[in-house]
Amino acid sequence: MTQAIANKKADSNKNNDFLNIMLKTQDVEDEDKRLSNEVILANAIIFILAGYDTVSTTISWAAYEMALHQDIQEKVYEEVMEVTDGEEEITYEMLQKLTYLESVIEESQRLFPSAPRLERQCTETITIEGITIPKDAIVTIPVYGIHHDADIYPDPEKFIPERFSAEEKAKRNPYFFQPFGLGPRSCIAMRLAQVEVKLCLAKIIQKLRLLPSEKTEDPVTLIKTGQMHAKNGIYLKVQRR
Ligand code: HEM
């Protein structure tokens, strides 16, 4: 990374990528606004962690659920075939039309949100519905709890992608689903992540049938501290279509 910073500084091509934006702060007058190399390095690491593991686990959970629900996987396959007209190439426009696959991904994110809890620090004392939250208090948002609340999602442990049809979504409070967080500090790369996950799954489903293997756990053992993941990993079998 130190080398990457040195290379960037030497590079005359100052495009607006993330590293260049961070490096530019080192030229500003106000010392408080300059980012040190260490802070730049820490941010780069966060980007890698926030950007790769979350995307790959989201893909894994959707693949896991499709392996366990062959009828749903078949519906996704048919949708992909119809939208792509049997062609291999998948364009950005085609991705927008894969609405059932999108529901499958969202239902997987409901059951297995990468961040099972989110936090905010209260900036001023406030009373909401009779509860006073003092300034500086840390408030935890129980994302996993909300996503598994039977009053919001009946039969909450069941995988039902139809919960995320446009009609069903319109009936629900948007705060009841927050795999990317909400508000000004939500995931900055949500759109990119959604494209990555969708494209990868569509490409897999085009060519392969996902099946459970002897090692596939159902129900799966979860670790919910920090970023949520399957304790013993996710194992599936694939078959060429
Ligand atoms: C499916 C994939 C992803 C999921 C589920 C996800 C989820 C999240 C969540 C829950 C947060 C915290 C939001 C909050 O506190 O309200 C977050 C923040 C963040 N994410 Fe993502 N993320 C994903 C992909 C990515 C990618 C691909 C990148 C970068 C290329 C990324 C970069 C970030 C960054 C930098 C933040 C911190 C934003 C801030 O504090 O202002 N994420 N993400």
Short mmCIF file of C-alpha atoms in Angstrom, two decimals, residues 49-176:
data_model
loop_
_atom_site.label_atom_id
_atom_site.label_comp_id
_atom_site.label_asym_id
_atom_site.label_seq_id
_atom_site.Cartn_x
_atom_site.Cartn_y
_atom_site.Cartn_z
CA LEU A 49 -13.25 -5.55 3.66
CA ALA A 50 -16.55 -3.68 3.17
CA GLY A 51 -16.54 -4.32 -0.55
CA TYR A 52 -15.48 -7.91 -1.13
CA ASP A 53 -16.61 -10.04 1.78
CA THR A 54 -20.10 -8.51 1.86
CA VAL A 55 -20.62 -9.07 -1.86
CA SER A 56 -19.31 -12.64 -1.80
CA THR A 57 -21.37 -13.66 1.25
CA THR A 58 -24.52 -12.10 -0.25
CA ILE A 59 -23.93 -14.16 -3.41
CA SER A 60 -23.35 -17.29 -1.28
CA TRP A 61 -26.60 -16.87 0.68
CA ALA A 62 -28.71 -16.41 -2.43
CA ALA A 63 -27.00 -19.45 -4.01
CA TYR A 64 -27.63 -21.44 -0.82
CA GLU A 65 -31.34 -20.60 -0.81
CA MET A 66 -31.69 -21.39 -4.52
CA ALA A 67 -30.01 -24.77 -3.97
CA LEU A 68 -32.52 -25.55 -1.22
CA HIS A 69 -35.48 -24.29 -3.28
CA GLN A 70 -35.22 -25.83 -6.74
CA ASP A 71 -38.61 -24.45 -7.83
CA ILE A 72 -37.44 -20.90 -7.08
CA GLN A 73 -34.11 -21.52 -8.84
CA GLU A 74 -36.01 -22.75 -11.92
CA LYS A 75 -38.08 -19.56 -11.95
CA VAL A 76 -34.89 -17.49 -11.81
CA TYR A 77 -33.40 -19.58 -14.64
CA GLU A 78 -36.48 -19.02 -16.79
CA GLU A 79 -36.38 -15.30 -16.10
CA VAL A 80 -32.68 -15.08 -17.04
CA MET A 81 -33.27 -17.07 -20.24
CA GLU A 82 -36.21 -14.89 -21.21
CA VAL A 83 -34.50 -11.57 -20.49
CA THR A 84 -31.24 -12.54 -22.22
CA ASP A 85 -33.10 -14.24 -25.06
CA GLY A 86 -30.76 -17.20 -24.60
CA GLU A 87 -27.68 -15.05 -25.34
CA GLU A 88 -24.59 -15.28 -23.16
CA GLU A 89 -23.99 -11.55 -22.78
CA ILE A 90 -25.87 -9.81 -19.96
CA THR A 91 -26.14 -6.03 -20.28
CA TYR A 92 -26.90 -3.47 -17.58
CA GLU A 93 -30.36 -2.96 -19.13
CA MET A 94 -31.07 -6.70 -18.91
CA LEU A 95 -30.10 -6.70 -15.23
CA GLN A 96 -32.83 -4.12 -14.55
CA LYS A 97 -35.40 -6.57 -15.92
CA LEU A 98 -34.36 -9.45 -13.65
CA THR A 99 -36.93 -8.53 -11.02
CA TYR A 100 -37.55 -12.02 -9.66
CA LEU A 101 -33.82 -12.59 -9.18
CA GLU A 102 -33.78 -9.25 -7.35
CA SER A 103 -36.53 -10.50 -5.00
CA VAL A 104 -34.51 -13.68 -4.39
CA ILE A 105 -31.45 -11.61 -3.48
CA GLU A 106 -33.45 -9.29 -1.21
CA GLU A 107 -35.17 -12.17 0.58
CA SER A 108 -31.70 -13.71 1.18
CA GLN A 109 -30.49 -10.37 2.55
CA ARG A 110 -33.51 -10.25 4.83
CA LEU A 111 -32.70 -13.67 6.28
CA PHE A 112 -28.93 -13.12 6.35
CA PRO A 113 -28.03 -9.43 6.57
CA SER A 114 -24.23 -8.95 6.38
CA ALA A 115 -24.45 -6.48 9.26
CA PRO A 116 -26.89 -7.97 11.82
CA ARG A 117 -26.65 -4.82 13.95
CA LEU A 118 -25.96 -1.20 13.08
CA GLU A 119 -25.03 1.65 15.37
CA ARG A 120 -25.49 5.39 15.56
CA GLN A 121 -24.30 7.92 18.14
CA CYS A 122 -26.94 10.40 19.27
CA THR A 123 -25.83 14.01 18.61
CA GLU A 124 -28.44 15.73 20.83
CA THR A 125 -30.80 14.61 23.58
CA ILE A 126 -34.14 13.72 22.07
CA THR A 127 -37.42 12.10 23.19
CA ILE A 128 -39.12 9.82 20.68
CA GLU A 129 -42.43 8.20 21.62
CA GLY A 130 -41.74 8.67 25.34
CA ILE A 131 -38.18 7.32 25.23
CA THR A 132 -35.42 9.82 25.94
CA ILE A 133 -32.10 9.17 24.24
CA PRO A 134 -29.33 11.23 25.85
CA LYS A 135 -26.70 13.05 23.79
CA ASP A 136 -23.68 10.85 22.94
CA ALA A 137 -25.54 7.59 23.68
CA ILE A 138 -24.90 4.76 21.25
CA VAL A 139 -28.11 3.43 19.72
CA THR A 140 -28.11 -0.07 18.28
CA ILE A 141 -30.38 -0.89 15.36
CA PRO A 142 -31.24 -4.60 15.55
CA VAL A 143 -31.33 -5.30 11.81
CA TYR A 144 -31.42 -9.09 12.21
CA GLY A 145 -34.24 -8.78 14.78
CA ILE A 146 -36.30 -6.49 12.52
CA HIS A 147 -35.74 -8.76 9.51
CA HIS A 148 -36.95 -11.79 11.51
CA ASP A 149 -39.92 -10.11 13.21
CA ALA A 150 -43.04 -12.24 12.63
CA ASP A 151 -45.30 -9.17 12.85
CA ILE A 152 -43.53 -7.72 9.82
CA TYR A 153 -42.63 -10.88 7.95
CA PRO A 154 -45.08 -13.70 8.77
CA ASP A 155 -43.39 -17.10 9.03
CA PRO A 156 -40.08 -15.22 9.19
CA GLU A 157 -37.71 -18.20 8.86
CA LYS A 158 -39.27 -19.22 5.54
CA PHE A 159 -37.64 -18.18 2.27
CA ILE A 160 -40.39 -16.42 0.30
CA PRO A 161 -39.04 -14.09 -2.46
CA GLU A 162 -42.58 -12.85 -3.21
CA ARG A 163 -42.30 -10.74 -0.05
CA PHE A 164 -40.11 -8.48 -2.20
CA SER A 165 -42.41 -8.01 -5.16
CA ALA A 166 -43.02 -4.32 -5.96
CA GLU A 167 -46.57 -4.55 -4.52
CA GLU A 168 -45.50 -6.13 -1.23
CA LYS A 169 -42.62 -3.69 -0.80
CA ALA A 170 -44.93 -0.72 -1.33
CA LYS A 171 -47.07 -1.93 1.60
CA ARG A 172 -44.16 -2.01 4.06
CA ASN A 173 -42.35 0.67 6.02
CA PRO A 174 -38.97 1.02 4.21
CA TYR A 175 -37.17 0.96 7.60
CA PHE A 176 -38.20 -2.70 7.99
#
